[in-house]
PDB file of C-alpha atoms and ligand atoms in Angstrom:
ATOM      1  CA  MET E  70      91.370 102.650 120.277  1.00 98.00           C
ATOM      2  CA  LYS E  71      95.030 102.518 120.332  1.00 98.00           C
ATOM      3  CA  VAL E  72      97.057 104.658 122.719  1.00 98.00           C
ATOM      4  CA  ILE E  73     100.470 105.230 121.984  1.00 98.00           C
ATOM      5  CA  GLN E  74     102.761 107.222 122.542  1.00 98.00           C
ATOM      6  CA  SER E  75     106.028 107.104 120.639  1.00 98.00           C
ATOM      7  CA  ILE E  76     106.699 107.927 117.188  1.00 98.00           C
ATOM      8  CA  ALA E  77     107.887 104.656 116.971  1.00 98.00           C
ATOM      9  CA  GLN E  78     104.524 103.355 117.960  1.00 98.00           C
ATOM     10  CA  LEU E  79     103.130 105.295 115.601  1.00 98.00           C
ATOM     11  CA  LYS E  80     104.899 104.766 112.454  1.00 98.00           C
ATOM     12  CA  SER E  81     103.556 101.088 113.146  1.00 98.00           C
ATOM     13  CA  GLU E  82      99.520 102.352 113.581  1.00 98.00           C
ATOM     14  CA  LEU E  83      99.180 104.564 111.193  1.00 98.00           C
ATOM     15  CA  SER E  84      98.099 102.395 107.994  1.00 97.00           C
ATOM     16  CA  LYS E  85      94.966 103.780 106.457  1.00 98.00           C
ATOM     17  CA  LEU E  86      93.247 106.701 104.027  1.00 98.00           C
ATOM     18  CA  PRO E  87      92.136 109.050 103.909  1.00 98.00           C
ATOM     19  CA  ARG E  88      94.355 109.936 107.730  1.00 99.00           C
ATOM     20  CA  ILE E  89      92.715 111.932 109.679  1.00 99.00           C
ATOM     21  CA  LEU E  90      94.972 114.154 112.396  1.00 99.00           C
ATOM     22  CA  VAL E  91      92.788 116.114 115.362  1.00 99.00           C
ATOM     23  CA  PRO E  92      95.849 117.663 117.072  1.00 99.00           C
ATOM     24  CA  THR E  93      94.895 119.436 120.503  1.00 98.00           C
ATOM     25  CA  MET E  94      96.391 120.331 123.967  1.00 98.00           C
ATOM     26  CA  GLY E  95      93.990 117.558 126.229  1.00 98.00           C
ATOM     27  CA  ALA E  96      91.774 118.202 128.455  1.00 97.00           C
ATOM     28  CA  LEU E  97      88.794 116.845 126.473  1.00 98.00           C
ATOM     29  CA  HIS E  98      85.456 118.256 126.038  1.00 98.00           C
ATOM     30  CA  SER E  99      83.290 117.768 123.470  1.00 98.00           C
ATOM     31  CA  GLY E 100      84.084 120.824 121.288  1.00 98.00           C
ATOM     32  CA  HIS E 101      86.837 118.874 121.354  1.00 98.00           C
ATOM     33  CA  GLY E 102      84.265 115.837 120.886  1.00 98.00           C
ATOM     34  CA  GLU E 103      82.924 117.103 117.434  1.00 98.00           C
ATOM     35  CA  LEU E 104      85.870 117.746 116.313  1.00 98.00           C
ATOM     36  CA  ILE E 105      86.828 113.963 116.712  1.00 99.00           C
ATOM     37  CA  ARG E 106      83.232 113.302 114.845  1.00 98.00           C
ATOM     38  CA  VAL E 107      83.854 116.086 112.289  1.00 98.00           C
ATOM     39  CA  ALA E 108      86.689 113.732 111.343  1.00 99.00           C
ATOM     40  CA  ARG E 109      86.028 110.064 111.661  1.00 98.00           C
ATOM     41  CA  THR E 110      82.966 111.280 109.414  1.00 98.00           C
ATOM     42  CA  ILE E 111      85.961 111.748 106.674  1.00 98.00           C
ATOM     43  CA  ALA E 112      87.692 108.907 107.708  1.00 98.00           C
ATOM     44  CA  ASN E 113      84.700 107.222 107.348  1.00 97.00           C
ATOM     45  CA  THR E 114      85.078 103.595 107.977  1.00 97.00           C
ATOM     46  CA  SER E 115      88.441 102.676 105.505  1.00 98.00           C
ATOM     47  CA  GLY E 116      90.466 105.611 107.141  1.00 98.00           C
ATOM     48  CA  GLU E 117      91.935 106.161 110.082  1.00 98.00           C
ATOM     49  CA  VAL E 118      91.461 109.696 113.165  1.00 99.00           C
ATOM     50  CA  ILE E 119      94.237 110.546 115.386  1.00 99.00           C
ATOM     51  CA  VAL E 120      93.983 112.215 118.451  1.00 99.00           C
ATOM     52  CA  SER E 121      97.453 113.918 119.496  1.00 99.00           C
ATOM     53  CA  VAL E 122      97.249 114.982 122.889  1.00 98.00           C
ATOM     54  CA  PHE E 123     100.728 118.205 123.403  1.00 98.00           C
ATOM     55  CA  VAL E 124     100.435 120.067 125.794  1.00 98.00           C
ATOM     56  CA  ASN E 125     103.114 122.229 123.536  1.00 98.00           C
ATOM     57  CA  PRO E 126     105.463 124.174 125.675  1.00 98.00           C
ATOM     58  CA  LEU E 127     106.890 126.815 122.953  1.00 98.00           C
ATOM     59  CA  GLN E 128     103.434 128.154 122.705  1.00 98.00           C
ATOM     60  CA  PHE E 129     102.924 129.328 126.238  1.00 98.00           C
ATOM     61  CA  GLY E 130     104.659 132.804 127.995  1.00 96.00           C
ATOM     62  CA  ALA E 131     106.962 132.906 130.811  1.00 94.00           C
ATOM     63  CA  ASN E 132     104.527 134.127 132.743  1.00 93.00           C
ATOM     64  CA  GLU E 133     101.719 131.902 130.965  1.00 96.00           C
ATOM     65  CA  ASP E 134      99.994 128.815 132.489  1.00 95.00           C
ATOM     66  CA  PHE E 135     102.055 126.352 130.577  1.00 97.00           C
ATOM     67  CA  SER E 136     102.338 123.708 134.014  1.00 97.00           C
ATOM     68  CA  LYS E 137      98.786 124.337 135.478  1.00 95.00           C
ATOM     69  CA  TYR E 138      97.398 123.843 132.187  1.00 97.00           C
ATOM     70  CA  PRO E 139      94.916 120.928 132.944  1.00 96.00           C
ATOM     71  CA  ARG E 140      96.226 117.040 131.845  1.00 97.00           C
ATOM     72  CA  THR E 141      93.374 114.965 132.300  1.00 97.00           C
ATOM     73  CA  TYR E 142      94.891 111.625 130.344  1.00 97.00           C
ATOM     74  CA  GLU E 143      92.798 109.070 131.515  1.00 98.00           C
ATOM     75  CA  GLN E 144      89.241 110.719 130.699  1.00 98.00           C
ATOM     76  CA  ASP E 145      91.017 112.290 127.821  1.00 98.00           C
ATOM     77  CA  ILE E 146      90.977 108.435 126.511  1.00 98.00           C
ATOM     78  CA  LYS E 147      88.167 108.354 126.999  1.00 98.00           C
ATOM     79  CA  THR E 148      86.902 111.181 125.197  1.00 98.00           C
ATOM     80  CA  ALA E 149      88.902 110.395 122.590  1.00 98.00           C
ATOM     81  CA  GLN E 150      87.332 107.329 121.879  1.00 98.00           C
ATOM     82  CA  GLU E 151      83.714 107.334 122.134  1.00 98.00           C
ATOM     83  CA  TYR E 152      83.913 110.534 119.498  1.00 98.00           C
ATOM     84  CA  GLY E 153      85.905 107.594 117.690  1.00 98.00           C
ATOM     85  CA  ALA E 154      89.094 108.013 117.065  1.00 98.00           C
ATOM     86  CA  ASP E 155      91.827 105.353 116.218  1.00 98.00           C
ATOM     87  CA  VAL E 156      94.457 106.445 117.507  1.00 98.00           C
ATOM     88  CA  ILE E 157      94.789 108.456 120.875  1.00 99.00           C
ATOM     89  CA  TRP E 158      98.931 109.926 120.442  1.00 98.00           C
ATOM     90  CA  PHE E 159     100.749 111.730 123.474  1.00 98.00           C
ATOM     91  CA  PRO E 160     104.366 112.106 122.261  1.00 98.00           C
ATOM     92  CA  SER E 161     106.763 112.808 124.479  1.00 98.00           C
ATOM     93  CA  ALA E 162     108.524 116.994 124.466  1.00 98.00           C
ATOM     94  CA  GLU E 163     111.545 114.737 124.160  1.00 97.00           C
ATOM     95  CA  GLU E 164     111.338 113.339 121.127  1.00 97.00           C
ATOM     96  CA  LEU E 165     108.898 116.662 119.349  1.00 97.00           C
ATOM     97  CA  LEU E 166     111.422 118.888 120.375  1.00 97.00           C
ATOM     98  CA  SER E 167     114.443 117.051 119.102  1.00 93.00           C
ATOM     99  CA  ASP E 168     117.308 118.527 117.050  1.00 90.00           C
ATOM    100  CA  GLU E 169     115.424 117.658 113.913  1.00 88.00           C
ATOM    101  CA  LEU E 170     112.766 120.585 114.727  1.00 97.00           C
ATOM    102  CA  ILE E 171     112.441 122.884 112.649  1.00 98.00           C
ATOM    103  CA  ARG E 172     111.470 126.152 113.849  1.00 98.00           C
ATOM    104  CA  LEU E 173     108.918 127.650 111.876  1.00 98.00           C
ATOM    105  CA  ILE E 174     108.413 132.023 112.539  1.00 98.00           C
ATOM    106  CA  SER E 175     104.614 132.753 111.853  1.00 98.00           C
ATOM    107  CA  PRO E 176     103.947 136.002 109.303  1.00 98.00           C
ATOM    108  CA  GLU E 177     103.647 139.722 111.002  1.00 98.00           C
ATOM    109  CA  PHE E 178      99.517 138.775 111.222  1.00 98.00           C
ATOM    110  CA  GLY E 179     100.177 136.385 113.584  1.00 98.00           C
ATOM    111  CA  ASN E 180     102.363 139.212 115.998  1.00 98.00           C
ATOM    112  CA  THR E 181      98.747 141.070 115.512  1.00 98.00           C
ATOM    113  CA  LEU E 182      95.056 140.156 118.028  1.00 98.00           C
ATOM    114  CA  GLU E 183      96.326 137.232 120.050  1.00 98.00           C
ATOM    115  CA  GLY E 184     100.035 137.365 119.397  1.00 98.00           C
ATOM    116  CA  LYS E 185     100.084 141.284 120.209  1.00 98.00           C
ATOM    117  CA  PHE E 186      99.735 139.658 124.461  1.00 97.00           C
ATOM    118  CA  ARG E 187     101.473 136.404 123.319  1.00 98.00           C
ATOM    119  CA  PRO E 188     104.259 137.742 121.614  1.00 97.00           C
ATOM    120  CA  GLY E 189     105.503 134.371 120.145  1.00 98.00           C
ATOM    121  CA  HIS E 190     102.981 131.781 120.617  1.00 98.00           C
ATOM    122  CA  PHE E 191     102.111 131.469 117.277  1.00 98.00           C
ATOM    123  CA  ASP E 192     105.609 130.856 115.759  1.00 98.00           C
ATOM    124  CA  GLY E 193     105.490 127.960 118.790  1.00 98.00           C
ATOM    125  CA  VAL E 194     101.685 126.538 116.654  1.00 98.00           C
ATOM    126  CA  LEU E 195     103.002 126.546 113.877  1.00 98.00           C
ATOM    127  CA  THR E 196     106.413 124.900 114.831  1.00 98.00           C
ATOM    128  CA  ILE E 197     104.946 121.872 115.937  1.00 98.00           C
ATOM    129  CA  VAL E 198     101.207 121.665 113.841  1.00 98.00           C
ATOM    130  CA  ASN E 199     104.092 121.618 111.302  1.00 98.00           C
ATOM    131  CA  ARG E 200     105.590 118.686 113.280  1.00 98.00           C
ATOM    132  CA  LEU E 201     102.435 117.079 113.076  1.00 98.00           C
ATOM    133  CA  PHE E 202     102.182 117.006 109.982  1.00 98.00           C
ATOM    134  CA  GLU E 203     105.134 115.609 109.484  1.00 98.00           C
ATOM    135  CA  LEU E 204     104.752 112.946 111.612  1.00 98.00           C
ATOM    136  CA  VAL E 205     102.111 111.497 111.108  1.00 98.00           C
ATOM    137  CA  GLN E 206     101.222 113.183 106.911  1.00 98.00           C
ATOM    138  CA  PRO E 207      97.052 113.412 107.604  1.00 99.00           C
ATOM    139  CA  THR E 208      94.899 114.057 104.030  1.00 98.00           C
ATOM    140  CA  HIS E 209      93.136 115.925 106.973  1.00 99.00           C
ATOM    141  CA  ALA E 210      93.572 118.024 110.068  1.00 99.00           C
ATOM    142  CA  ILE E 211      90.909 119.127 112.175  1.00 99.00           C
ATOM    143  CA  PHE E 212      90.924 122.871 113.863  1.00 99.00           C
ATOM    144  CA  GLY E 213      88.155 125.268 115.776  1.00 98.00           C
ATOM    145  CA  VAL E 214      86.834 128.465 114.399  1.00 98.00           C
ATOM    146  CA  LYS E 215      86.628 129.171 117.758  1.00 98.00           C
ATOM    147  CA  ASP E 216      90.963 130.116 117.725  1.00 98.00           C
ATOM    148  CA  LEU E 217      89.805 131.955 114.094  1.00 98.00           C
ATOM    149  CA  GLN E 218      93.206 133.571 114.291  1.00 98.00           C
ATOM    150  CA  GLN E 219      95.101 130.182 114.755  1.00 98.00           C
ATOM    151  CA  LEU E 220      93.018 128.205 112.035  1.00 98.00           C
ATOM    152  CA  ILE E 221      93.937 130.997 109.488  1.00 98.00           C
ATOM    153  CA  LEU E 222      97.861 130.872 110.505  1.00 98.00           C
ATOM    154  CA  VAL E 223      97.592 127.645 109.843  1.00 99.00           C
ATOM    155  CA  ARG E 224      95.320 127.455 107.037  1.00 98.00           C
ATOM    156  CA  GLU E 225      97.855 129.926 105.274  1.00 98.00           C
ATOM    157  CA  MET E 226     101.203 128.218 106.539  1.00 98.00           C
ATOM    158  CA  THR E 227      99.639 124.894 104.969  1.00 98.00           C
ATOM    159  CA  ILE E 228      98.708 125.874 101.716  1.00 98.00           C
ATOM    160  CA  GLU E 229     102.431 126.704 101.142  1.00 98.00           C
ATOM    161  CA  LYS E 230     103.892 123.575 102.796  1.00 98.00           C
ATOM    162  CA  TRP E 231     101.283 120.963 102.470  1.00 98.00           C
ATOM    163  CA  PRO E 232      99.799 121.526  99.478  1.00 98.00           C
ATOM    164  CA  ASN E 233      97.484 117.969  99.329  1.00 98.00           C
ATOM    165  CA  LEU E 234      96.563 118.332 103.103  1.00 98.00           C
ATOM    166  CA  ALA E 235      93.067 120.187 103.729  1.00 98.00           C
ATOM    167  CA  ILE E 236      92.620 121.687 106.647  1.00 98.00           C
ATOM    168  CA  VAL E 237      88.912 120.917 107.939  1.00 98.00           C
ATOM    169  CA  PRO E 238      87.267 124.140 110.163  1.00 98.00           C
ATOM    170  CA  VAL E 239      84.365 122.931 113.256  1.00 98.00           C
ATOM    171  CA  GLU E 240      82.354 125.608 114.170  1.00 98.00           C
ATOM    172  CA  THR E 241      82.456 126.461 118.331  1.00 98.00           C
ATOM    173  CA  ILE E 242      80.582 124.064 120.315  1.00 98.00           C
ATOM    174  CA  ARG E 243      78.810 125.672 123.230  1.00 98.00           C
ATOM    175  CA  ASP E 244      77.398 125.169 126.525  1.00 98.00           C
ATOM    176  CA  GLU E 245      74.078 125.813 127.843  1.00 98.00           C
ATOM    177  CA  SER E 246      74.671 129.356 128.810  1.00 98.00           C
ATOM    178  CA  GLY E 247      76.326 130.287 124.995  1.00 98.00           C
ATOM    179  CA  LEU E 248      80.064 130.073 126.671  1.00 98.00           C
ATOM    180  CA  ALA E 249      82.248 128.429 123.937  1.00 98.00           C
ATOM    181  CA  LEU E 250      83.751 125.449 125.733  1.00 98.00           C
ATOM    182  CA  SER E 251      87.404 125.678 126.263  1.00 98.00           C
ATOM    183  CA  SER E 252      90.110 123.951 128.777  1.00 95.00           C
ATOM    184  CA  ARG E 253      90.648 126.688 130.168  1.00 95.00           C
ATOM    185  CA  ASN E 254      86.782 127.325 131.647  1.00 97.00           C
ATOM    186  CA  LYS E 255      87.778 125.350 134.240  1.00 95.00           C
ATOM    187  CA  TYR E 256      89.569 128.118 136.118  1.00 97.00           C
ATOM    188  CA  LEU E 257      86.999 130.672 136.077  1.00 98.00           C
ATOM    189  CA  SER E 258      84.431 130.340 139.745  1.00 98.00           C
ATOM    190  CA  SER E 259      81.680 130.207 139.553  1.00 98.00           C
ATOM    191  CA  THR E 260      80.716 133.891 139.479  1.00 97.00           C
ATOM    192  CA  GLU E 261      82.448 134.127 136.695  1.00 98.00           C
ATOM    193  CA  LEU E 262      80.599 131.583 134.603  1.00 98.00           C
ATOM    194  CA  VAL E 263      77.791 133.674 135.131  1.00 98.00           C
ATOM    195  CA  LEU E 264      80.574 136.745 133.408  1.00 98.00           C
ATOM    196  CA  ALA E 265      81.832 134.224 130.974  1.00 98.00           C
ATOM    197  CA  ALA E 266      78.372 133.756 129.285  1.00 98.00           C
ATOM    198  CA  GLU E 267      78.002 137.155 128.355  1.00 98.00           C
ATOM    199  CA  ILE E 268      80.693 136.913 126.065  1.00 98.00           C
ATOM    200  CA  ASN E 269      78.350 135.253 123.109  1.00 98.00           C
ATOM    201  CA  LYS E 270      75.366 137.075 124.444  1.00 98.00           C
ATOM    202  CA  ALA E 271      77.122 140.043 122.720  1.00 98.00           C
ATOM    203  CA  LEU E 272      78.641 139.051 120.181  1.00 98.00           C
ATOM    204  CA  ASN E 273      75.049 137.375 118.929  1.00 98.00           C
ATOM    205  CA  ARG E 274      73.927 141.403 119.475  1.00 98.00           C
ATOM    206  CA  ALA E 275      76.617 143.130 118.670  1.00 98.00           C
ATOM    207  CA  ALA E 276      76.682 140.951 114.955  1.00 98.00           C
ATOM    208  CA  LEU E 277      73.334 143.279 114.657  1.00 98.00           C
ATOM    209  CA  ASN E 278      74.801 146.413 114.783  1.00 98.00           C
ATOM    210  CA  PRO E 279      77.024 148.279 112.361  1.00 97.00           C
ATOM    211  CA  ASP E 280      79.274 149.207 114.944  1.00 98.00           C
ATOM    212  CA  PRO E 281      79.827 146.552 116.117  1.00 98.00           C
ATOM    213  CA  GLU E 282      82.934 146.484 118.047  1.00 98.00           C
ATOM    214  CA  THR E 283      81.811 149.369 120.071  1.00 98.00           C
ATOM    215  CA  SER E 284      78.461 147.426 120.599  1.00 98.00           C
ATOM    216  CA  PHE E 285      79.906 144.772 121.627  1.00 98.00           C
ATOM    217  CA  LYS E 286      82.552 146.932 124.675  1.00 98.00           C
ATOM    218  CA  LYS E 287      79.046 148.708 125.621  1.00 98.00           C
ATOM    219  CA  LEU E 288      76.824 145.442 126.379  1.00 98.00           C
ATOM    220  CA  LEU E 289      79.994 143.860 127.906  1.00 98.00           C
ATOM    221  CA  PHE E 290      80.107 147.003 130.467  1.00 98.00           C
ATOM    222  CA  SER E 291      76.157 147.198 130.947  1.00 98.00           C
ATOM    223  CA  VAL E 292      76.765 143.744 132.559  1.00 98.00           C
ATOM    224  CA  GLY E 293      80.117 145.186 134.755  1.00 97.00           C
ATOM    225  CA  ILE E 294      82.370 143.776 132.688  1.00 98.00           C
ATOM    226  CA  GLN E 295      84.971 147.295 131.757  1.00 98.00           C
ATOM    227  CA  GLU E 296      86.650 148.114 128.361  1.00 98.00           C
ATOM    228  CA  ALA E 297      90.216 147.698 130.481  1.00 98.00           C
ATOM    229  CA  ALA E 298      89.650 143.695 130.996  1.00 98.00           C
ATOM    230  CA  ILE E 299      88.133 143.183 126.948  1.00 98.00           C
ATOM    231  CA  ASP E 300      91.657 142.499 124.937  1.00 98.00           C
ATOM    232  CA  TYR E 301      90.835 143.204 121.565  1.00 98.00           C
ATOM    233  CA  ALA E 302      87.238 142.894 119.849  1.00 98.00           C
ATOM    234  CA  ILE E 303      88.222 143.630 116.237  1.00 98.00           C
ATOM    235  CA  ARG E 304      86.501 142.730 113.529  1.00 98.00           C
ATOM    236  CA  LEU E 305      88.422 141.074 110.912  1.00 98.00           C
ATOM    237  CA  LYS E 306      87.848 140.874 107.046  1.00 98.00           C
ATOM    238  CA  MET E 307      88.093 137.176 106.125  1.00 98.00           C
ATOM    239  CA  PRO E 308      91.648 136.517 104.078  1.00 98.00           C
ATOM    240  CA  ASN E 309      90.541 134.746 100.792  1.00 97.00           C
ATOM    241  CA  HIS E 310      92.517 131.317 101.908  1.00 97.00           C
ATOM    242  CA  CYS E 311      89.539 131.451 104.249  1.00 97.00           C
ATOM    243  CA  GLU E 312      86.315 132.809 102.677  1.00 94.00           C
ATOM    244  CA  ASP E 313      84.310 129.658 103.295  1.00 97.00           C
ATOM    245  CA  LEU E 314      84.552 131.567 107.418  1.00 97.00           C
ATOM    246  CA  GLY E 315      81.465 134.161 106.031  1.00 97.00           C
ATOM    247  CA  LYS E 316      83.778 137.713 104.699  1.00 97.00           C
ATOM    248  CA  GLU E 317      83.728 139.073 107.734  1.00 98.00           C
ATOM    249  CA  ARG E 318      83.987 138.102 111.710  1.00 98.00           C
ATOM    250  CA  LEU E 319      83.770 139.831 114.349  1.00 98.00           C
ATOM    251  CA  VAL E 320      86.775 138.250 116.698  1.00 98.00           C
ATOM    252  CA  VAL E 321      86.936 139.599 120.872  1.00 98.00           C
ATOM    253  CA  ALA E 322      89.407 138.537 123.703  1.00 98.00           C
ATOM    254  CA  VAL E 323      88.547 138.830 127.407  1.00 98.00           C
ATOM    255  CA  ARG E 324      89.679 138.110 130.118  1.00 98.00           C
ATOM    256  CA  ILE E 325      87.399 136.842 133.046  1.00 98.00           C
ATOM    257  CA  GLY E 326      89.315 137.291 136.058  1.00 97.00           C
ATOM    258  CA  THR E 327      92.870 135.992 135.425  1.00 95.00           C
ATOM    259  CA  THR E 328      91.363 134.046 132.454  1.00 97.00           C
ATOM    260  CA  ARG E 329      91.902 134.885 128.770  1.00 96.00           C
ATOM    261  CA  LEU E 330      88.773 134.123 126.316  1.00 98.00           C
ATOM    262  CA  LEU E 331      89.094 133.789 122.897  1.00 98.00           C
ATOM    263  CA  ASP E 332      85.496 134.054 120.752  1.00 98.00           C
ATOM    264  CA  ASN E 333      84.117 135.239 117.779  1.00 98.00           C
ATOM    265  CA  ILE E 334      81.169 135.819 115.399  1.00 98.00           C
ATOM    266  CA  ALA E 335      80.377 136.082 111.660  1.00 98.00           C
ATOM    267  CA  LEU E 336      79.309 139.401 110.684  1.00 98.00           C
ATOM    268  CA  ASN E 337      76.493 139.799 107.749  1.00 81.00           C
TER     269      ASN E 337
HETATM  270  P1  LIG V 182      93.386 122.739 122.758  1.00 90.33           P
HETATM  271  O1  LIG V 182      92.909 121.672 122.395  1.00 90.33           O
HETATM  272  O2  LIG V 182      92.840 123.774 123.577  1.00 90.33           O
HETATM  273  O3  LIG V 182      94.884 123.176 121.762  1.00 90.33           O
HETATM  274  O4  LIG V 182      91.701 122.887 121.507  1.00 90.33           O
HETATM  275  C1  LIG V 182      92.720 121.613 120.302  1.00 90.33           C
HETATM  276  C2  LIG V 182      91.929 121.767 118.768  1.00 90.33           C
HETATM  277  O5  LIG V 182      89.910 122.152 119.622  1.00 90.33           O
HETATM  278  C3  LIG V 182      91.857 123.424 117.988  1.00 90.33           C
HETATM  279  O6  LIG V 182      91.891 123.094 116.781  1.00 90.33           O
HETATM  280  C4  LIG V 182      90.404 124.392 118.519  1.00 90.33           C
HETATM  281  O7  LIG V 182      90.596 125.745 118.058  1.00 90.33           O
HETATM  282  C5  LIG V 182      89.883 123.374 118.944  1.00 90.33           C
HETATM  283  N1  LIG V 182      88.118 123.408 119.610  1.00 90.33           N
HETATM  284  C6  LIG V 182      88.886 123.760 121.769  1.00 90.33           C
HETATM  285  N2  LIG V 182      87.491 124.289 122.001  1.00 90.33           N
HETATM  286  C7  LIG V 182      86.576 124.483 121.444  1.00 90.33           C
HETATM  287  C8  LIG V 182      84.818 124.721 121.041  1.00 90.33           C
HETATM  288  N3  LIG V 182      84.848 125.062 122.400  1.00 90.33           N
HETATM  289  N4  LIG V 182      84.478 123.986 119.996  1.00 90.33           N
HETATM  290  C9  LIG V 182      85.094 123.978 118.701  1.00 90.33           C
HETATM  291  N5  LIG V 182      86.144 123.760 118.828  1.00 90.33           N
HETATM  292  C10 LIG V 182      87.308 123.911 119.497  1.00 90.33           C
END
């Protein structure tokens, strides 16, 4: 596996098709590993798998955790290699955010759910994802269903701007307690980890209830998570371009201490 940084190195490395891109912000865990594994399966032996690691400042708000976001570069190299990447690319902010950067504005859906709590977040996500697509010219890009709203918006942008690029979803990978793996789980104390595990348990039970939104809130309340800590718990109809993810999903964001955790589950 090659470890590269500059765009010039990237251009000289890329040669094979299909070319599968796995965009990440690093602090790689086995959820990212699953994305890389799926990418490897699509690429097979003739194609190539590129993992990008970039903590994107454009998607963090002023009071968010950009500077303390975990950076574990040595470990990321090992993980990417272990799961079968050909190239791990750590682009520099100077090169990615140069004058050539085309700033994208998210459609209105990006101002709801996460976007309501993180204004401008999806403008930042789409701008950088589009920039990565320009530079890598992938045939496929892999995204996790855990960040459902991101997946929906990236697919919409891709249909418009990159019609030959397939966005491949990967279901959420969880730890033994059911908690969705996330780089931000590193912020949780042992007591908070126990509470965080209740999110997935409640999602599974709420999904069987005719009113999953209320049921989810009640179930969390019964284990000591107040409604005020739930930023949203919303039944979301999947748009036409995401019908492979089910008809409807229950999408939630819950604050455990100071850490916001996202999760979702298919309904019916
Ligand atoms: P991040 O590094 O958090 O920006 O995530 C990079 C990619 O990995 C995104 O497409 C995420 O949706 C995906 N991802 C993060 N956590 C998981 C998980 N637990 N299972 C599957 N995919 C994940």
